[in-house]
Amino acid sequence: MIIWDEVGEDKFEREKVLLELEQECVEIYRRKVDTANISRARLHQQLAESEAEFTHLLLSLGERSLPGRPEKMAGTLKEQLNSITPALREMQLRKEVRVKQFRVVQGQIHKISAEIAGQTEYNDSTSPVCVNENDLSLKKLEEFQNELQRLHSEKSDRLQRMENYISMIKNLSATLGMDSSLIITKVHPSLNELSGLSKNISDGILEKLDRTVKSLQSEKQTRFNKLQKLGKALSDLWNLMDTPNKDRQEYLQVANLSSMPSIAISTPGSLTLDMVQQAETEVKRLDQLKASKMKEFFFKKQIELEDICRRTHMEIPSRSEMEKIINQIDSGEIDHADLLTSMDEQISRAKEEAASRKVIMEKVEKWVLARDEELWLEEYSTDENRYSVRRGAHKNLKRAERARVMVNKIPALVDLLISKTKDWEDERKKVFLYDEVPLLAMLEEYHTLRKEKEDEKQRQWEQKKVQIKVVAEPDSPFGIRPGTSSRRLSDKSINGGFGSASLLNRKSSPGLQPMGPNSINSPSQGISSINVGKKTNRQRAYSQKRFSYHLREDTVSVVSSFSGPFSP
């Protein structure tokens, strides 16, 4: 105003300037008010955000309130903001610590889970851990920690199982003579301690280890069973052949396995393939030696059996059966005990049958001796010089008398033999064979032929009587001298023809033997001649019809040649 007075400013200008100043002041005031309002709104916003963040942190951390912070705030906005800021900072720090805890626990969980899953090359940098910041409560952290503890326990169990498997593989490999490192590396390279890799503890690796252990256990059991069987075979062969102890020492360990359980076998190298192969070779060698000795034993028993059968004129076991037994010995199909039992049973049966045949065989020997004497008597009767005075003639006369006595007993002896043979066959339900020829057939044929021979002799005597009567008539211009016109018996007598043509297959006896005390055939000589004749022809397949036909044919030939008296 003073200035305007001095200048002389008019009233209108003065009012205009004052109005402008007033407007400018109002504008400045308005701006200051706006600024103050904005500042207040910002404080309200900051306070609201702080309270919201604080509340969120409380919820995410699972806490209801912060100790030391009043439930209701009073005072200006700045005072309220200043009162919540320290609590908010405290909650933020707690969140950071809690997040780190979650990250560490979850990281370990992911790592162990990866190891269990078989991911041995797990890396924290390439596999970041995502933490859910909306739930950072201690309860959630405890759940993760429990999960981590469970995974630690599972990992520890898997490592323990793996160590057990590896230990079993090493022990089994040592027992079987195998390289355990190759077997373990084949399962997975990380299991080898020299590889430097983290061990793979996944389910797949544990299953492979389990299969490997079972495979080795199966192989161990297989080898053990084989060696146990070989050991028992060795013991049996040693005992059978009385092997000295010094020869048993090399394979004594194998033989001892037969009395041990499989689980007790853990000595390194006790079940190697070389040991199995060596034991198999030894058993094979002893089996060959056993077969050789079994053959020797069999041949001895066979000779004993054949000797019994030969002495008692029984059927000798066929050669094909003996060859079959020898083949079984060579192939190992028959056991020594079975062979011993079988041969002993056969010999026992042969002895028992021989004993049951003894009475009949004694009668057969008498019959054979009587037949030999009958044959000699017939040949003696054909000798025209039997009554001449010569050296030894009186001995032949005495023998002829004894022979007639024996021949007269033949019919009763044959009937007795037939009766006893039939009784024996009915009791035994089998045919009585004499050098593989039915004895009953021989006796019946002999009985029939003897009857036919006697009938023929009777007919010839009647013819001779008629001839003598004709000679005695006075009108007859011719005469027949008795004893000179009849034909002598040929060398092949009825008895000789029977023996050679039909059953005994022996040649007829030669002509009159040299006269002397030793000229009488013994029973053993008679049986021997039967045996020799039978051995030359063992064909048993001839029919009874053909058998009887030849007998009849020989009889006819004898009858046709006989024309003199039977007795001298």
Coordinates of C-alpha atoms in Angstrom, one line a residue:
M1 CA 0.0 0.0 0.0
I2 CA 2.8 2.5 0.9
I3 CA 4.4 1.7 -2.4
W4 CA 1.2 2.2 -4.3
D5 CA 0.7 5.5 -2.5
E6 CA 4.2 6.6 -3.5
V7 CA 3.7 5.4 -7.0
G8 CA 0.3 6.7 -7.2
E9 CA -1.4 3.5 -8.3
D10 CA -5.1 3.9 -8.9
K11 CA -7.6 2.1 -6.8
F12 CA -8.7 -0.2 -9.7
E13 CA -5.3 -1.5 -10.3
R14 CA -4.8 -2.0 -6.6
E15 CA -7.9 -4.0 -6.3
K16 CA -6.9 -6.1 -9.3
V17 CA -3.5 -6.9 -7.9
L18 CA -5.0 -7.7 -4.5
L19 CA -7.5 -10.0 -6.2
E20 CA -4.7 -11.9 -8.0
L21 CA -2.7 -12.2 -4.8
E22 CA -5.7 -13.6 -3.1
Q23 CA -6.3 -16.1 -5.9
E24 CA -2.7 -17.1 -5.8
C25 CA -2.7 -17.7 -2.1
V26 CA -5.9 -19.7 -2.4
E27 CA -4.2 -21.8 -5.1
I28 CA -1.2 -22.4 -2.9
Y29 CA -3.3 -23.3 0.0
R30 CA -5.3 -25.7 -2.1
R31 CA -2.1 -27.3 -3.3
K32 CA -0.8 -27.7 0.2
V33 CA -4.1 -29.2 1.2
D34 CA -4.0 -31.6 -1.7
T35 CA -0.5 -32.6 -0.8
A36 CA -1.5 -33.1 2.8
N37 CA -4.4 -35.2 1.7
I38 CA -2.2 -37.3 -0.6
S39 CA 0.3 -37.8 2.2
R40 CA -2.5 -38.8 4.5
A41 CA -3.9 -41.3 1.9
R42 CA -0.4 -42.7 1.4
L43 CA 0.0 -43.2 5.1
H44 CA -3.4 -44.8 5.2
Q45 CA -2.4 -47.1 2.3
Q46 CA 0.9 -47.9 3.9
L47 CA -0.7 -48.7 7.1
A48 CA -3.3 -50.9 5.5
E49 CA -0.7 -52.7 3.4
S50 CA 1.5 -53.2 6.5
E51 CA -1.4 -54.5 8.4
A52 CA -2.4 -56.8 5.5
E53 CA 1.1 -58.1 5.1
F54 CA 1.4 -58.5 8.8
T55 CA -1.8 -60.4 8.9
H56 CA -0.7 -62.6 5.9
L57 CA 2.6 -63.3 7.5
L58 CA 0.8 -64.3 10.7
L59 CA -1.4 -66.7 8.7
S60 CA 1.3 -68.1 6.5
L61 CA 3.6 -68.7 9.5
G62 CA 0.7 -70.2 11.4
E63 CA 0.9 -67.7 14.2
R64 CA -2.0 -65.8 15.8
S65 CA -0.2 -62.7 16.9
L66 CA 3.1 -61.2 17.6
P67 CA 4.1 -60.8 21.2
G68 CA 4.6 -57.0 22.2
R69 CA 2.3 -55.7 19.5
P70 CA -1.0 -54.0 20.9
E71 CA -4.2 -55.4 19.6
K72 CA -5.6 -51.9 18.9
M73 CA -3.5 -49.1 17.7
A74 CA -4.0 -45.4 18.7
G75 CA -2.4 -42.1 17.8
T76 CA -1.7 -40.5 14.5
L77 CA -1.2 -42.4 11.3
K78 CA 2.6 -42.0 11.5
E79 CA 2.5 -43.2 15.1
Q80 CA 0.5 -46.2 14.0
L81 CA 2.7 -46.9 11.1
N82 CA 5.8 -46.5 13.2
S83 CA 4.3 -48.9 15.8
I84 CA 3.5 -51.7 13.1
T85 CA 6.8 -51.4 11.2
P86 CA 9.0 -53.2 13.7
A87 CA 6.5 -56.0 14.0
L88 CA 6.2 -56.3 10.3
R89 CA 10.0 -56.5 10.0
E90 CA 10.2 -59.2 12.6
M91 CA 7.6 -61.2 10.7
Q92 CA 9.5 -60.8 7.5
L93 CA 12.7 -62.0 9.1
R94 CA 10.8 -65.0 10.5
K95 CA 9.4 -65.8 7.1
E96 CA 12.9 -65.7 5.5
V97 CA 14.2 -68.1 8.1
R98 CA 11.1 -70.4 7.7
V99 CA 11.5 -70.4 3.9
K100 CA 15.1 -71.4 4.2
Q101 CA 14.1 -74.2 6.6
F102 CA 11.5 -75.4 4.1
R103 CA 13.9 -75.2 1.2
V104 CA 16.6 -77.2 3.0
V105 CA 14.1 -79.9 4.1
Q106 CA 12.4 -80.1 0.7
G107 CA 15.8 -80.2 -1.0
Q108 CA 16.9 -83.2 1.0
I109 CA 13.5 -84.9 0.4
H110 CA 13.9 -84.4 -3.4
K111 CA 17.5 -85.7 -3.3
I112 CA 16.8 -88.8 -1.3
S113 CA 13.7 -89.5 -3.4
A114 CA 15.8 -89.2 -6.5
E115 CA 18.3 -91.6 -5.0
I116 CA 15.6 -94.1 -4.2
A117 CA 14.2 -93.6 -7.7
G118 CA 17.6 -94.5 -9.1
Q119 CA 18.7 -90.9 -10.1
T120 CA 22.3 -91.0 -8.9
E121 CA 23.3 -87.8 -10.7
Y122 CA 20.8 -85.5 -8.8
N123 CA 21.9 -81.7 -8.7
D124 CA 20.3 -79.0 -6.5
S125 CA 21.1 -76.3 -9.1
T126 CA 19.4 -78.0 -11.9
S127 CA 16.5 -79.1 -9.7
P128 CA 15.3 -75.9 -7.8
V129 CA 13.1 -76.4 -4.8
C130 CA 9.7 -74.6 -5.0
V131 CA 8.5 -73.5 -1.5
N132 CA 4.8 -72.7 -1.0
E133 CA 5.1 -69.4 0.9
N134 CA 1.4 -69.4 1.6
D135 CA 1.9 -72.2 4.1
L136 CA 5.0 -71.9 6.1
S137 CA 3.5 -73.1 9.4
L138 CA 5.5 -75.2 11.8
K139 CA 3.0 -78.0 11.3
K140 CA 3.7 -78.1 7.6
L141 CA 7.5 -77.9 8.3
E142 CA 7.1 -80.8 10.8
E143 CA 5.3 -82.8 8.1
F144 CA 8.2 -82.3 5.7
Q145 CA 10.6 -83.2 8.4
N146 CA 8.7 -86.4 9.2
E147 CA 8.8 -87.2 5.5
L148 CA 12.5 -86.5 5.4
Q149 CA 13.0 -88.7 8.4
R150 CA 11.0 -91.5 6.8
L151 CA 13.1 -91.2 3.6
H152 CA 16.3 -91.3 5.6
S153 CA 15.1 -94.4 7.3
E154 CA 14.2 -96.0 4.0
K155 CA 17.5 -95.1 2.5
S156 CA 19.3 -96.5 5.5
D157 CA 17.3 -99.7 5.2
R158 CA 18.0 -100.0 1.5
L159 CA 21.7 -99.4 2.0
Q160 CA 21.6 -102.1 4.7
R161 CA 19.8 -104.5 2.5
M162 CA 22.3 -103.7 -0.3
E163 CA 25.2 -104.4 2.0
N164 CA 23.7 -107.7 3.0
Y165 CA 23.1 -108.7 -0.6
I166 CA 26.7 -107.7 -1.5
S167 CA 28.1 -109.6 1.5
M168 CA 26.0 -112.7 0.5
I169 CA 27.2 -112.4 -3.1
K170 CA 30.9 -112.2 -1.9
N171 CA 30.5 -115.2 0.4
L172 CA 28.6 -117.3 -2.2
S173 CA 31.1 -116.4 -4.9
A174 CA 34.0 -117.4 -2.7
T175 CA 32.3 -120.7 -2.0
L176 CA 31.6 -121.3 -5.6
G177 CA 35.0 -120.1 -6.8
M178 CA 33.6 -117.1 -8.8
D179 CA 34.8 -113.4 -9.1
S180 CA 32.4 -111.4 -6.9
S181 CA 33.5 -108.0 -8.3
L182 CA 32.4 -109.0 -11.8
I183 CA 29.1 -110.3 -10.6
I184 CA 28.4 -107.1 -8.5
T185 CA 29.6 -104.8 -11.4
K186 CA 27.3 -106.7 -13.7
V187 CA 24.3 -105.8 -11.5
H188 CA 25.3 -102.1 -11.5
P189 CA 28.6 -100.3 -11.8
S190 CA 27.8 -98.0 -8.9
L191 CA 27.9 -101.0 -6.5
N192 CA 31.6 -101.5 -7.1
E193 CA 33.5 -99.6 -4.4
L194 CA 36.2 -98.8 -6.9
S195 CA 33.8 -96.9 -9.2
G196 CA 33.5 -93.9 -6.9
L197 CA 29.9 -93.5 -7.8
S198 CA 27.0 -93.0 -5.4
K199 CA 25.3 -96.3 -4.9
N200 CA 22.1 -96.9 -6.7
I201 CA 19.5 -98.0 -4.1
S202 CA 16.5 -98.2 -6.4
D203 CA 14.0 -100.9 -6.3
G204 CA 15.2 -102.3 -9.7
I205 CA 18.8 -102.7 -8.3
L206 CA 17.6 -104.3 -5.1
E207 CA 15.5 -106.8 -7.2
K208 CA 18.6 -107.5 -9.4
L209 CA 20.6 -108.2 -6.3
D210 CA 17.9 -110.4 -4.9
R211 CA 17.8 -112.4 -8.1
T212 CA 21.6 -112.6 -8.2
V213 CA 21.7 -114.0 -4.7
K214 CA 18.9 -116.5 -5.4
S215 CA 20.7 -117.6 -8.5
L216 CA 24.0 -118.1 -6.7
Q217 CA 22.1 -119.9 -3.9
S218 CA 20.5 -122.1 -6.5
E219 CA 23.8 -122.8 -8.1
K220 CA 25.3 -123.6 -4.7
Q221 CA 22.5 -126.0 -3.9
T222 CA 22.8 -127.6 -7.3
R223 CA 26.5 -128.1 -6.9
F224 CA 26.1 -129.3 -3.3
N225 CA 23.5 -131.8 -4.3
K226 CA 25.7 -133.1 -7.1
L227 CA 28.7 -133.3 -4.8
Q228 CA 26.6 -134.9 -2.1
K229 CA 25.5 -137.5 -4.6
L230 CA 29.0 -138.0 -5.8
G231 CA 30.3 -138.2 -2.3
K232 CA 27.8 -140.9 -1.4
A233 CA 28.7 -142.7 -4.6
L234 CA 32.4 -142.4 -3.7
S235 CA 31.7 -143.8 -0.2
D236 CA 29.7 -146.7 -1.6
L237 CA 32.4 -147.5 -4.2
W238 CA 35.2 -147.2 -1.6
N239 CA 33.4 -149.5 0.8
L240 CA 32.4 -151.9 -2.0
M241 CA 36.0 -152.3 -3.2
D242 CA 37.7 -151.9 0.2
T243 CA 39.7 -148.9 -1.0
P244 CA 42.6 -148.1 1.5
N245 CA 42.4 -144.8 3.4
K246 CA 45.4 -143.3 1.7
D247 CA 43.6 -143.5 -1.6
R248 CA 40.5 -141.8 -0.1
Q249 CA 42.2 -138.7 1.3
E250 CA 42.1 -136.7 -1.9
Y251 CA 38.3 -136.9 -2.1
L252 CA 37.5 -137.3 1.6
Q253 CA 36.1 -133.7 1.7
V254 CA 33.6 -134.6 -1.0
A255 CA 32.6 -137.8 0.7
N256 CA 32.0 -135.9 4.0
L257 CA 29.4 -133.6 2.3
S258 CA 26.9 -136.4 2.4
S259 CA 26.4 -135.9 6.1
M260 CA 26.4 -132.1 6.1
P261 CA 23.5 -129.6 5.4
S262 CA 23.9 -127.1 2.6
I263 CA 23.7 -124.1 4.9
A264 CA 26.8 -125.3 6.7
I265 CA 29.0 -125.2 3.5
S266 CA 30.7 -121.8 3.5
T267 CA 34.4 -122.6 3.1
P268 CA 35.9 -120.7 0.2
G269 CA 36.5 -122.9 -2.8
S270 CA 34.5 -125.9 -1.4
L271 CA 32.0 -126.0 -4.2
T272 CA 34.0 -125.0 -7.3
L273 CA 33.4 -126.4 -10.8
D274 CA 36.8 -128.0 -10.8
M275 CA 36.0 -130.0 -7.7
V276 CA 32.7 -131.2 -9.2
Q277 CA 34.5 -132.2 -12.4
Q278 CA 37.3 -134.0 -10.5
A279 CA 34.7 -135.8 -8.4
E280 CA 32.7 -136.8 -11.5
T281 CA 35.9 -138.1 -13.1
E282 CA 36.9 -140.1 -10.0
V283 CA 33.4 -141.6 -9.7
K284 CA 33.5 -142.5 -13.4
R285 CA 36.9 -144.2 -12.9
L286 CA 35.7 -146.1 -9.9
D287 CA 32.5 -147.1 -11.7
Q288 CA 34.5 -148.5 -14.5
L289 CA 36.6 -150.4 -12.0
K290 CA 33.5 -151.5 -10.2
A291 CA 32.0 -152.7 -13.5
S292 CA 35.2 -154.7 -14.2
K293 CA 35.0 -156.3 -10.7
M294 CA 31.3 -156.8 -11.0
K295 CA 31.9 -158.7 -14.2
E296 CA 34.5 -160.9 -12.5
F297 CA 32.1 -161.5 -9.7
F298 CA 29.3 -162.2 -12.1
F299 CA 31.4 -164.7 -14.1
K300 CA 32.3 -166.5 -10.9
K301 CA 28.6 -166.7 -9.9
Q302 CA 27.7 -167.7 -13.5
I303 CA 30.3 -170.5 -13.5
E304 CA 28.9 -171.7 -10.1
L305 CA 25.3 -171.6 -11.4
E306 CA 26.2 -173.4 -14.6
D307 CA 28.2 -176.0 -12.7
I308 CA 25.2 -176.7 -10.5
C309 CA 22.9 -176.9 -13.5
R310 CA 25.4 -179.1 -15.4
R311 CA 26.0 -181.5 -12.6
T312 CA 22.2 -181.9 -12.1
H313 CA 21.4 -181.9 -15.8
M314 CA 19.2 -178.9 -15.4
E315 CA 18.6 -176.2 -17.9
I316 CA 21.5 -173.7 -18.1
P317 CA 20.5 -170.0 -18.2
S318 CA 20.5 -168.7 -21.7
R319 CA 23.5 -166.9 -23.1
S320 CA 21.3 -163.9 -24.1
E321 CA 20.2 -163.4 -20.5
M322 CA 23.7 -163.4 -19.3
E323 CA 24.8 -160.9 -22.1
K324 CA 21.9 -158.7 -21.1
I325 CA 23.1 -158.6 -17.5
I326 CA 26.7 -157.8 -18.7
N327 CA 25.3 -154.9 -20.8
Q328 CA 23.4 -153.6 -17.7
I329 CA 26.7 -153.8 -15.8
D330 CA 28.5 -151.8 -18.5
S331 CA 25.8 -149.1 -18.6
G332 CA 25.5 -148.9 -14.8
E333 CA 21.8 -149.8 -14.9
I334 CA 22.2 -152.6 -12.3
D335 CA 23.5 -152.1 -8.8
H336 CA 26.1 -154.4 -7.2
A337 CA 23.7 -155.3 -4.4
D338 CA 20.9 -156.1 -6.9
L339 CA 23.3 -158.2 -8.9
L340 CA 24.5 -160.0 -5.8
T341 CA 20.9 -160.6 -4.7
S342 CA 19.8 -161.8 -8.1
M343 CA 22.7 -164.2 -8.6
D344 CA 22.4 -165.6 -5.0
E345 CA 18.7 -166.1 -5.6
Q346 CA 19.3 -167.9 -8.8
I347 CA 22.0 -170.1 -7.2
S348 CA 19.7 -170.7 -4.2
R349 CA 16.8 -171.7 -6.5
A350 CA 19.1 -173.9 -8.5
K351 CA 20.4 -175.7 -5.4
E352 CA 16.9 -176.1 -4.1
E353 CA 15.6 -177.5 -7.4
A354 CA 18.7 -179.8 -7.5
A355 CA 17.8 -181.0 -4.1
S356 CA 14.3 -181.7 -5.1
R357 CA 15.5 -183.6 -8.2
K358 CA 18.1 -185.7 -6.2
V359 CA 15.9 -188.8 -5.7
I360 CA 14.8 -188.8 -9.3
M361 CA 18.3 -188.2 -10.7
E362 CA 19.6 -191.1 -8.6
K363 CA 16.9 -193.3 -10.3
V364 CA 17.8 -191.8 -13.7
E365 CA 21.4 -192.7 -13.2
K366 CA 20.4 -196.3 -12.4
W367 CA 18.2 -196.3 -15.4
V368 CA 21.0 -195.0 -17.7
L369 CA 23.4 -197.6 -16.3
A370 CA 20.8 -200.4 -16.8
R371 CA 20.2 -199.2 -20.4
D372 CA 24.0 -199.3 -21.1
E373 CA 24.0 -202.8 -19.7
E374 CA 21.0 -203.7 -21.8
L375 CA 22.8 -202.3 -24.9
W376 CA 25.9 -204.3 -24.0
L377 CA 23.9 -207.4 -23.5
E378 CA 22.2 -207.1 -26.9
E379 CA 25.6 -206.7 -28.6
Y380 CA 27.0 -209.5 -26.5
S381 CA 24.2 -211.7 -27.7
T382 CA 25.1 -211.2 -31.3
D383 CA 28.6 -212.4 -30.8
E384 CA 28.9 -216.0 -32.2
N385 CA 32.0 -216.7 -30.2
R386 CA 30.7 -215.7 -26.9
Y387 CA 30.8 -219.3 -25.6
S388 CA 34.3 -220.1 -27.1
V389 CA 37.1 -220.7 -24.8
R390 CA 39.3 -217.6 -24.8
R391 CA 40.9 -215.2 -22.4
G392 CA 38.3 -213.2 -20.4
A393 CA 35.3 -215.1 -21.6
H394 CA 34.2 -216.1 -18.1
K395 CA 34.2 -212.5 -17.0
N396 CA 31.9 -211.6 -19.9
L397 CA 29.6 -214.5 -18.9
K398 CA 29.4 -213.1 -15.3
R399 CA 28.7 -209.6 -16.6
A400 CA 26.0 -211.0 -18.8
E401 CA 24.3 -212.6 -15.8
R402 CA 24.5 -209.3 -13.9
A403 CA 23.2 -207.4 -16.9
R404 CA 20.1 -209.7 -17.2
V405 CA 19.3 -209.0 -13.6
M406 CA 19.6 -205.3 -14.1
V407 CA 17.6 -205.4 -17.4
N408 CA 14.8 -207.3 -15.7
K409 CA 14.5 -204.5 -13.2
I410 CA 14.2 -201.7 -15.9
P411 CA 10.4 -201.8 -16.3
A412 CA 9.7 -201.4 -12.7
L413 CA 12.4 -198.7 -12.5
V414 CA 10.9 -196.8 -15.5
D415 CA 7.4 -197.0 -14.0
L416 CA 8.7 -195.6 -10.7
L417 CA 10.6 -192.8 -12.5
I418 CA 7.4 -191.9 -14.5
S419 CA 5.4 -191.8 -11.2
K420 CA 7.9 -189.7 -9.4
T421 CA 8.5 -187.4 -12.3
K422 CA 4.7 -186.8 -12.6
D423 CA 4.5 -186.1 -8.9
W424 CA 7.4 -183.7 -9.2
E425 CA 5.9 -181.8 -12.2
D426 CA 2.5 -181.6 -10.5
E427 CA 4.1 -180.1 -7.4
R428 CA 6.4 -177.7 -9.2
K429 CA 4.0 -176.8 -12.0
K430 CA 6.9 -177.2 -14.6
V431 CA 8.4 -179.8 -16.8
F432 CA 11.2 -182.0 -15.5
L433 CA 14.0 -181.5 -18.0
Y434 CA 17.1 -183.7 -18.3
D435 CA 19.7 -181.9 -20.4
E436 CA 16.9 -179.7 -21.7
V437 CA 14.8 -182.7 -22.8
P438 CA 11.6 -183.6 -21.0
L439 CA 12.4 -186.7 -18.9
L440 CA 8.8 -187.9 -18.9
A441 CA 8.7 -188.0 -22.7
M442 CA 12.0 -189.9 -22.7
L443 CA 10.6 -192.5 -20.2
E444 CA 7.3 -192.9 -21.9
E445 CA 8.9 -193.3 -25.3
Y446 CA 11.3 -195.8 -23.8
H447 CA 8.5 -197.7 -22.2
T448 CA 6.6 -197.8 -25.5
L449 CA 9.5 -198.9 -27.5
R450 CA 10.5 -201.5 -25.0
K451 CA 7.0 -203.0 -25.2
E452 CA 7.1 -202.9 -29.0
K453 CA 10.5 -204.6 -28.9
E454 CA 9.2 -207.3 -26.6
D455 CA 6.1 -207.9 -28.8
E456 CA 8.5 -208.2 -31.8
K457 CA 10.7 -210.7 -30.0
Q458 CA 7.6 -212.7 -29.1
R459 CA 6.5 -212.7 -32.7
Q460 CA 10.0 -213.7 -33.9
W461 CA 10.1 -216.6 -31.4
E462 CA 6.8 -217.9 -32.7
Q463 CA 8.2 -217.7 -36.3
K464 CA 11.2 -219.6 -35.2
K465 CA 9.1 -222.3 -33.6
V466 CA 7.3 -222.7 -36.8
Q467 CA 10.6 -223.0 -38.7
I468 CA 11.8 -225.6 -36.3
K469 CA 8.6 -227.6 -36.7
V470 CA 9.0 -227.5 -40.5
V471 CA 12.6 -228.8 -40.2
A472 CA 11.5 -231.6 -38.0
E473 CA 9.0 -233.0 -40.6
P474 CA 10.5 -236.1 -42.4
D475 CA 9.3 -235.0 -45.8
S476 CA 11.2 -231.8 -45.8
P477 CA 14.2 -232.1 -48.2
F478 CA 15.9 -229.3 -46.6
G479 CA 16.7 -228.4 -43.1
I480 CA 17.6 -225.3 -41.3
R481 CA 20.3 -225.4 -38.7
P482 CA 19.2 -223.8 -35.5
G483 CA 21.1 -220.8 -34.4
T484 CA 23.0 -220.4 -37.8
S485 CA 20.2 -219.2 -40.2
S486 CA 19.0 -216.3 -38.1
R487 CA 20.5 -212.9 -38.7
R488 CA 22.3 -211.3 -36.0
L489 CA 21.3 -208.0 -34.5
S490 CA 23.0 -205.1 -36.2
D491 CA 25.2 -202.7 -34.4
K492 CA 22.3 -200.3 -34.0
S493 CA 20.1 -202.0 -31.3
I494 CA 16.8 -200.9 -30.1
N495 CA 18.2 -199.1 -27.2
G496 CA 20.9 -197.6 -29.3
G497 CA 18.4 -196.5 -31.9
F498 CA 16.2 -194.9 -29.2
G499 CA 19.1 -193.0 -27.8
S500 CA 20.6 -191.8 -31.0
A501 CA 17.5 -191.0 -33.0
S502 CA 15.2 -189.3 -30.6
L503 CA 15.8 -188.0 -27.1
L504 CA 19.4 -188.3 -26.1
N505 CA 20.9 -187.6 -29.5
R506 CA 23.9 -189.7 -28.9
K507 CA 25.7 -192.1 -31.2
S508 CA 25.1 -195.9 -30.8
S509 CA 27.7 -197.6 -28.7
P510 CA 30.5 -199.2 -30.7
G511 CA 30.8 -203.0 -31.2
L512 CA 31.6 -205.4 -28.4
Q513 CA 34.0 -203.8 -26.1
P514 CA 37.2 -205.5 -25.1
M515 CA 36.4 -208.1 -22.5
G516 CA 37.8 -207.3 -19.1
P517 CA 36.8 -206.2 -15.6
N518 CA 36.7 -202.5 -16.7
S519 CA 34.5 -203.0 -19.7
I520 CA 31.3 -202.2 -17.7
N521 CA 30.1 -198.7 -18.3
S522 CA 29.7 -196.7 -15.1
P523 CA 26.7 -194.5 -14.4
S524 CA 28.8 -191.4 -14.9
Q525 CA 30.0 -192.7 -18.3
G526 CA 26.4 -193.3 -19.3
I527 CA 25.3 -189.8 -18.2
S528 CA 28.4 -188.3 -19.9
S529 CA 27.5 -189.9 -23.2
I530 CA 24.0 -188.4 -22.9
N531 CA 25.5 -185.0 -22.1
V532 CA 27.9 -185.2 -25.1
G533 CA 25.1 -186.2 -27.4
K534 CA 22.8 -183.5 -26.1
K535 CA 25.4 -180.7 -26.5
T536 CA 25.9 -181.6 -30.1
N537 CA 22.2 -180.9 -30.8
R538 CA 20.2 -178.5 -28.6
Q539 CA 17.4 -178.0 -31.0
R540 CA 14.3 -178.2 -28.9
A541 CA 11.8 -177.0 -31.5
Y542 CA 11.0 -180.4 -33.0
S543 CA 7.4 -181.6 -32.8
Q544 CA 6.3 -184.6 -30.9
K545 CA 5.0 -186.1 -34.1
R546 CA 8.4 -186.0 -35.8
F547 CA 10.0 -187.1 -32.6
S548 CA 7.8 -190.2 -32.4
Y549 CA 8.2 -190.9 -36.2
H550 CA 12.0 -191.3 -35.9
L551 CA 11.6 -193.6 -32.9
R552 CA 9.2 -195.8 -34.9
E553 CA 11.5 -195.8 -37.9
D554 CA 14.6 -196.9 -35.8
T555 CA 12.4 -199.6 -34.1
V556 CA 11.4 -201.0 -37.5
S557 CA 15.0 -201.1 -38.6
V558 CA 16.0 -203.0 -35.5
V559 CA 13.1 -205.4 -35.7
S560 CA 13.8 -206.2 -39.3
S561 CA 17.4 -207.2 -38.5
F562 CA 16.7 -209.2 -35.4
S563 CA 16.2 -213.0 -35.8
G564 CA 17.9 -214.7 -32.9
P565 CA 17.1 -215.2 -29.3
F566 CA 17.7 -212.2 -27.0
S567 CA 19.6 -214.1 -24.3
P568 CA 22.8 -216.2 -25.1

